[in-house]
């Protein structure tokens, strides 16, 4: 069935992989950018491009009303530049607003124009609740990260999940995204040996290639999926496994190791938590309910393909 799909955030790293997959499946796509200079890119990807400010309710309402979509996909973020885990609250300031105000604007526009289905981006990399086992399902809560600079980020993520859930939509918790344009900055830090292992590096993370994240999103749109899904690969792994492999694939020396106390001083509490206590995620529900097959079942092949 051909659908009209509205992709909010069509020129981001994931939007640029998602739009062509939707078009290839025969769907009519309207995709947004905050910059008129990027409308040509959206046209090249096969979409009708629209300039929209996700933080302006009128801009969102007008764009959605003009597109008359059957589904809205919320991919709006503003994550760019050198990773700043020490100051997560500052690094994610605009993204947090897009996940709160922007989500509300999209849902209001959907309600006003009768759009029956919304799919929204969430996050499931290392931020599972820090108790029990190392791998979490959708039934497990995310870590609220109370008392850290990650707290505003977790509050914004919770807002997305609660609001979209109440609207009977689908929340896709993407793992750590990698692929074209997604981890260039991280890879450069690794090459400069500025991305060390902390302590024993026992904290788990989950990864997913951009193309696999996009294919899961297409399935969620086409199947009018409801609820929360972890969109991660098959191999959640501790930092002491994935980081040395990433370094090797990037042609870098093995990462240095730093003690926890020093990492806490230099990089902050969030970095220490991620590297030493992080929890990864299971993709069993997404594979079972969406029929999702991954091109890169593990970051091992994926890192090699993208960085070697």
Short mmCIF file of C-alpha atoms in Angstrom, two decimals:
data_model
loop_
_atom_site.label_atom_id
_atom_site.label_comp_id
_atom_site.label_asym_id
_atom_site.label_seq_id
_atom_site.Cartn_x
_atom_site.Cartn_y
_atom_site.Cartn_z
CA UNK A 1 0.00 0.00 0.00
CA UNK A 2 1.44 3.35 -1.05
CA UNK A 3 1.50 5.85 1.81
CA UNK A 4 2.16 9.55 2.14
CA UNK A 5 4.93 9.80 4.73
CA UNK A 6 6.08 13.00 6.39
CA UNK A 7 9.68 12.78 7.65
CA UNK A 8 10.48 15.56 10.10
CA UNK A 9 14.25 15.85 10.01
CA UNK A 10 14.93 14.44 6.56
CA UNK A 11 18.49 15.76 6.19
CA UNK A 12 19.94 14.30 9.39
CA UNK A 13 22.25 11.29 9.26
CA UNK A 14 19.33 8.89 9.67
CA UNK A 15 16.87 10.87 7.59
CA UNK A 16 19.24 10.74 4.63
CA UNK A 17 19.19 6.93 4.78
CA UNK A 18 15.48 6.64 5.60
CA UNK A 19 14.02 8.80 2.82
CA UNK A 20 15.50 6.72 -0.06
CA UNK A 21 14.29 3.48 1.54
CA UNK A 22 10.74 4.84 1.82
CA UNK A 23 10.86 6.08 -1.78
CA UNK A 24 12.21 2.72 -2.97
CA UNK A 25 9.16 1.06 -1.39
CA UNK A 26 6.89 3.29 -3.47
CA UNK A 27 5.86 5.75 -0.78
CA UNK A 28 5.36 9.46 -1.42
CA UNK A 29 7.65 11.30 0.95
CA UNK A 30 7.64 14.85 2.17
CA UNK A 31 10.78 15.57 4.19
CA UNK A 32 11.81 18.63 6.14
CA UNK A 33 14.95 20.64 6.72
CA UNK A 34 15.58 23.80 8.67
CA UNK A 35 17.61 25.14 5.73
CA UNK A 36 16.42 26.03 2.23
CA UNK A 37 19.93 25.19 1.03
CA UNK A 38 19.22 21.51 1.70
CA UNK A 39 16.02 21.24 -0.32
CA UNK A 40 17.99 20.13 -3.37
CA UNK A 41 19.42 17.25 -1.33
CA UNK A 42 15.94 16.12 -0.36
CA UNK A 43 14.85 16.27 -3.98
CA UNK A 44 17.86 14.14 -4.95
CA UNK A 45 16.80 11.61 -2.32
CA UNK A 46 13.37 11.41 -3.95
CA UNK A 47 11.34 13.49 -1.51
CA UNK A 48 9.45 16.74 -1.72
CA UNK A 49 11.48 19.06 0.47
CA UNK A 50 9.95 21.56 2.88
CA UNK A 51 11.60 24.12 5.14
CA UNK A 52 10.23 23.72 8.67
CA UNK A 53 11.20 24.92 12.12
CA UNK A 54 10.38 22.09 14.47
CA UNK A 55 10.32 24.49 17.42
CA UNK A 56 7.66 26.71 15.83
CA UNK A 57 4.15 25.35 16.19
CA UNK A 58 2.81 27.33 13.24
CA UNK A 59 5.63 26.17 10.96
CA UNK A 60 5.00 22.55 11.90
CA UNK A 61 1.25 22.85 11.56
CA UNK A 62 1.47 24.41 8.11
CA UNK A 63 3.97 21.84 6.83
CA UNK A 64 1.95 18.86 8.04
CA UNK A 65 -1.34 20.27 6.79
CA UNK A 66 0.13 20.88 3.32
CA UNK A 67 1.59 17.36 3.11
CA UNK A 68 -1.61 15.55 4.26
CA UNK A 69 0.40 12.49 5.32
CA UNK A 70 -0.76 9.06 6.37
CA UNK A 71 2.12 8.85 8.83
CA UNK A 72 4.60 11.21 10.50
CA UNK A 73 8.15 10.11 11.32
CA UNK A 74 9.89 12.25 13.94
CA UNK A 75 13.66 12.28 13.31
CA UNK A 76 14.41 15.83 14.44
CA UNK A 77 17.67 16.25 16.34
CA UNK A 78 20.46 18.81 16.47
CA UNK A 79 23.44 16.64 17.43
CA UNK A 80 26.54 17.89 15.69
CA UNK A 81 30.15 18.79 16.27
CA UNK A 82 32.69 17.18 18.55
CA UNK A 83 31.10 14.85 21.12
CA UNK A 84 30.90 16.57 24.51
CA UNK A 85 29.88 13.86 26.96
CA UNK A 86 31.18 15.92 29.87
CA UNK A 87 28.57 18.58 29.12
CA UNK A 88 25.69 16.46 27.83
CA UNK A 89 23.15 19.02 28.97
CA UNK A 90 24.72 21.74 26.80
CA UNK A 91 25.52 19.47 23.85
CA UNK A 92 21.90 18.30 23.68
CA UNK A 93 20.15 21.59 24.48
CA UNK A 94 18.42 21.99 21.11
CA UNK A 95 17.83 18.27 20.67
CA UNK A 96 16.13 18.18 24.07
CA UNK A 97 13.79 20.95 22.91
CA UNK A 98 13.05 19.09 19.67
CA UNK A 99 12.20 16.00 21.73
CA UNK A 100 9.84 17.96 23.98
CA UNK A 101 8.44 21.02 22.19
CA UNK A 102 9.03 19.55 18.74
CA UNK A 103 7.25 16.31 19.65
CA UNK A 104 4.30 18.24 21.02
CA UNK A 105 4.08 20.35 17.86
CA UNK A 106 4.10 17.28 15.61
CA UNK A 107 1.46 15.50 17.69
CA UNK A 108 -0.72 18.61 17.72
CA UNK A 109 -0.41 18.89 13.94
CA UNK A 110 -1.23 15.20 13.58
CA UNK A 111 -4.35 15.65 15.67
CA UNK A 112 -5.43 18.75 13.80
CA UNK A 113 -5.09 17.14 10.38
CA UNK A 114 -6.21 13.61 11.22
CA UNK A 115 -2.85 11.86 10.76
CA UNK A 116 -3.45 8.39 12.21
CA UNK A 117 0.09 7.25 12.98
CA UNK A 118 3.30 8.72 14.39
CA UNK A 119 6.72 7.05 14.64
CA UNK A 120 9.35 8.77 16.77
CA UNK A 121 13.03 8.41 17.51
CA UNK A 122 14.24 7.47 20.99
CA UNK A 123 17.56 6.15 22.31
CA UNK A 124 18.83 2.79 23.62
CA UNK A 125 22.60 2.50 23.55
CA UNK A 126 24.05 2.21 27.06
CA UNK A 127 21.26 3.85 29.06
CA UNK A 128 19.35 0.86 30.38
CA UNK A 129 18.59 0.84 34.08
CA UNK A 130 21.75 0.01 36.04
CA UNK A 131 20.50 -2.98 37.98
CA UNK A 132 20.24 -6.66 37.21
CA UNK A 133 21.63 -8.06 33.98
CA UNK A 134 23.66 -6.31 31.32
CA UNK A 135 21.05 -6.54 28.53
CA UNK A 136 17.61 -4.93 28.78
CA UNK A 137 14.29 -5.41 26.97
CA UNK A 138 11.49 -2.94 26.31
CA UNK A 139 9.97 -3.98 29.63
CA UNK A 140 12.95 -2.56 31.53
CA UNK A 141 13.05 1.17 32.32
CA UNK A 142 15.70 3.49 30.99
CA UNK A 143 18.15 4.91 33.50
CA UNK A 144 16.97 8.35 34.72
CA UNK A 145 20.59 9.40 35.40
CA UNK A 146 19.53 11.45 38.41
CA UNK A 147 22.07 14.01 39.57
CA UNK A 148 24.10 14.01 36.34
CA UNK A 149 24.34 16.22 33.25
CA UNK A 150 22.54 13.45 31.38
CA UNK A 151 19.34 14.10 33.33
CA UNK A 152 17.87 16.72 30.92
CA UNK A 153 18.51 14.27 28.06
CA UNK A 154 16.69 11.43 29.83
CA UNK A 155 13.80 13.72 30.68
CA UNK A 156 13.44 14.69 27.02
CA UNK A 157 13.57 11.05 25.93
CA UNK A 158 10.90 10.19 28.49
CA UNK A 159 8.72 12.96 27.10
CA UNK A 160 8.94 11.54 23.58
CA UNK A 161 8.10 8.05 24.77
CA UNK A 162 5.21 9.13 27.00
CA UNK A 163 3.65 11.53 24.49
CA UNK A 164 3.91 9.23 21.47
CA UNK A 165 2.77 6.28 23.55
CA UNK A 166 -0.36 8.17 24.61
CA UNK A 167 -0.99 8.93 20.93
CA UNK A 168 -0.85 5.19 20.20
CA UNK A 169 2.26 5.59 18.06
CA UNK A 170 5.57 3.75 17.79
CA UNK A 171 8.74 4.68 19.67
CA UNK A 172 11.96 3.37 18.15
CA UNK A 173 14.84 3.26 20.59
CA UNK A 174 17.83 3.39 18.27
CA UNK A 175 21.16 2.12 19.52
CA UNK A 176 24.40 3.96 18.93
CA UNK A 177 24.12 4.94 15.28
CA UNK A 178 27.04 4.41 12.94
CA UNK A 179 27.41 4.60 9.19
CA UNK A 180 27.97 7.44 6.70
CA UNK A 181 28.48 10.65 8.64
CA UNK A 182 27.38 9.25 12.00
CA UNK A 183 30.61 8.54 13.91
CA UNK A 184 33.23 10.51 12.00
CA UNK A 185 33.91 12.70 15.03
CA UNK A 186 34.16 9.71 17.38
CA UNK A 187 36.50 7.90 14.99
CA UNK A 188 38.74 10.97 14.84
CA UNK A 189 38.91 11.09 18.64
CA UNK A 190 39.90 7.42 18.62
CA UNK A 191 42.65 8.08 16.06
CA UNK A 192 43.97 10.86 18.27
CA UNK A 193 43.81 8.50 21.27
CA UNK A 194 41.41 10.89 22.98
CA UNK A 195 38.72 8.22 23.51
CA UNK A 196 40.16 5.98 26.24
CA UNK A 197 38.79 2.94 27.99
CA UNK A 198 37.70 3.78 31.52
CA UNK A 199 38.53 1.34 34.27
CA UNK A 200 37.94 -2.19 33.07
CA UNK A 201 35.55 -1.04 30.35
CA UNK A 202 32.81 -3.41 31.49
CA UNK A 203 29.88 -1.14 30.66
CA UNK A 204 27.72 -2.43 27.79
CA UNK A 205 26.50 -0.58 24.70
CA UNK A 206 24.28 -1.49 21.76
CA UNK A 207 24.91 -0.30 18.21
CA UNK A 208 22.97 -0.21 14.96
CA UNK A 209 23.94 0.73 11.42
CA UNK A 210 22.04 3.64 9.90
CA UNK A 211 20.68 1.47 7.08
CA UNK A 212 19.37 -1.10 9.55
CA UNK A 213 17.80 1.63 11.69
CA UNK A 214 16.15 3.01 8.55
CA UNK A 215 14.81 -0.38 7.48
CA UNK A 216 13.26 -0.93 10.92
CA UNK A 217 11.64 2.49 10.65
CA UNK A 218 10.13 1.65 7.26
CA UNK A 219 8.64 -1.52 8.75
CA UNK A 220 7.20 0.41 11.71
CA UNK A 221 5.57 2.88 9.30
CA UNK A 222 4.16 0.25 6.95
CA UNK A 223 2.87 -1.97 9.73
CA UNK A 224 1.44 0.94 11.74
CA UNK A 225 3.39 -0.40 14.69
CA UNK A 226 2.45 0.61 18.23
CA UNK A 227 4.56 0.66 21.37
CA UNK A 228 8.27 0.69 22.11
CA UNK A 229 10.93 -1.19 20.12
CA UNK A 230 14.66 -1.50 20.72
CA UNK A 231 16.31 -0.97 17.33
CA UNK A 232 19.76 -2.38 18.02
CA UNK A 233 21.97 -5.09 16.56
CA UNK A 234 22.34 -8.65 17.79
CA UNK A 235 25.45 -8.11 19.92
CA UNK A 236 25.34 -5.78 22.90
CA UNK A 237 28.92 -5.65 24.13
CA UNK A 238 31.19 -4.10 26.76
CA UNK A 239 33.41 -1.16 25.90
CA UNK A 240 36.52 -3.31 26.31
CA UNK A 241 35.38 -5.24 23.21
CA UNK A 242 33.80 -2.69 20.86
CA UNK A 243 36.18 0.23 21.42
CA UNK A 244 39.42 -1.62 20.57
CA UNK A 245 37.69 -3.07 17.49
CA UNK A 246 36.54 0.38 16.41
CA UNK A 247 40.11 1.64 16.84
CA UNK A 248 41.51 -1.21 14.75
CA UNK A 249 38.96 -0.61 11.98
CA UNK A 250 39.78 3.11 12.02
CA UNK A 251 43.49 2.39 11.63
CA UNK A 252 44.25 3.71 15.11
CA UNK A 253 46.41 2.47 17.94
CA UNK A 254 44.64 0.60 20.73
CA UNK A 255 42.81 2.99 23.08
CA UNK A 256 44.58 4.06 26.22
CA UNK A 257 43.20 3.07 29.60
CA UNK A 258 42.51 5.56 32.35
CA UNK A 259 41.41 4.89 35.93
CA UNK A 260 37.89 5.73 36.98
CA UNK A 261 38.92 8.58 39.27
CA UNK A 262 40.86 10.32 36.52
CA UNK A 263 38.09 9.83 33.93
CA UNK A 264 35.61 11.31 36.38
CA UNK A 265 37.78 14.42 36.70
CA UNK A 266 38.50 14.79 32.98
CA UNK A 267 35.35 13.54 31.27
CA UNK A 268 32.66 13.60 33.95
CA UNK A 269 30.25 11.17 35.55
CA UNK A 270 28.30 10.31 32.38
CA UNK A 271 31.42 9.01 30.59
CA UNK A 272 32.34 6.89 33.60
CA UNK A 273 28.84 5.45 33.83
CA UNK A 274 28.73 4.63 30.12
CA UNK A 275 32.11 2.89 30.17
CA UNK A 276 31.79 1.00 33.44
CA UNK A 277 28.08 0.47 34.22
CA UNK A 278 26.17 0.91 30.95
CA UNK A 279 23.49 -1.61 30.00
CA UNK A 280 22.85 -2.75 26.44
CA UNK A 281 19.58 -3.82 24.83
CA UNK A 282 17.86 -6.79 23.20
CA UNK A 283 16.33 -6.55 19.72
CA UNK A 284 14.21 -9.69 20.06
CA UNK A 285 10.87 -7.83 20.05
CA UNK A 286 11.66 -5.81 16.91
CA UNK A 287 12.81 -8.91 15.04
CA UNK A 288 9.80 -10.91 16.17
CA UNK A 289 7.02 -8.34 15.76
CA UNK A 290 8.32 -6.28 12.84
CA UNK A 291 10.02 -9.10 10.95
CA UNK A 292 13.21 -7.04 10.95
CA UNK A 293 16.34 -8.49 9.32
CA UNK A 294 19.64 -6.71 9.79
CA UNK A 295 22.22 -6.10 7.09
CA UNK A 296 24.83 -5.82 9.85
CA UNK A 297 23.86 -8.16 12.71
CA UNK A 298 26.94 -7.06 14.66
CA UNK A 299 29.00 -3.93 15.00
CA UNK A 300 31.99 -6.19 14.26
CA UNK A 301 31.15 -6.45 10.55
CA UNK A 302 29.60 -3.00 10.48
CA UNK A 303 32.66 -1.15 11.80
CA UNK A 304 34.86 -3.03 9.36
CA UNK A 305 32.61 -2.15 6.43
CA UNK A 306 32.39 1.54 7.33
CA UNK A 307 35.87 2.32 8.69
CA UNK A 308 38.37 -0.16 7.27
#
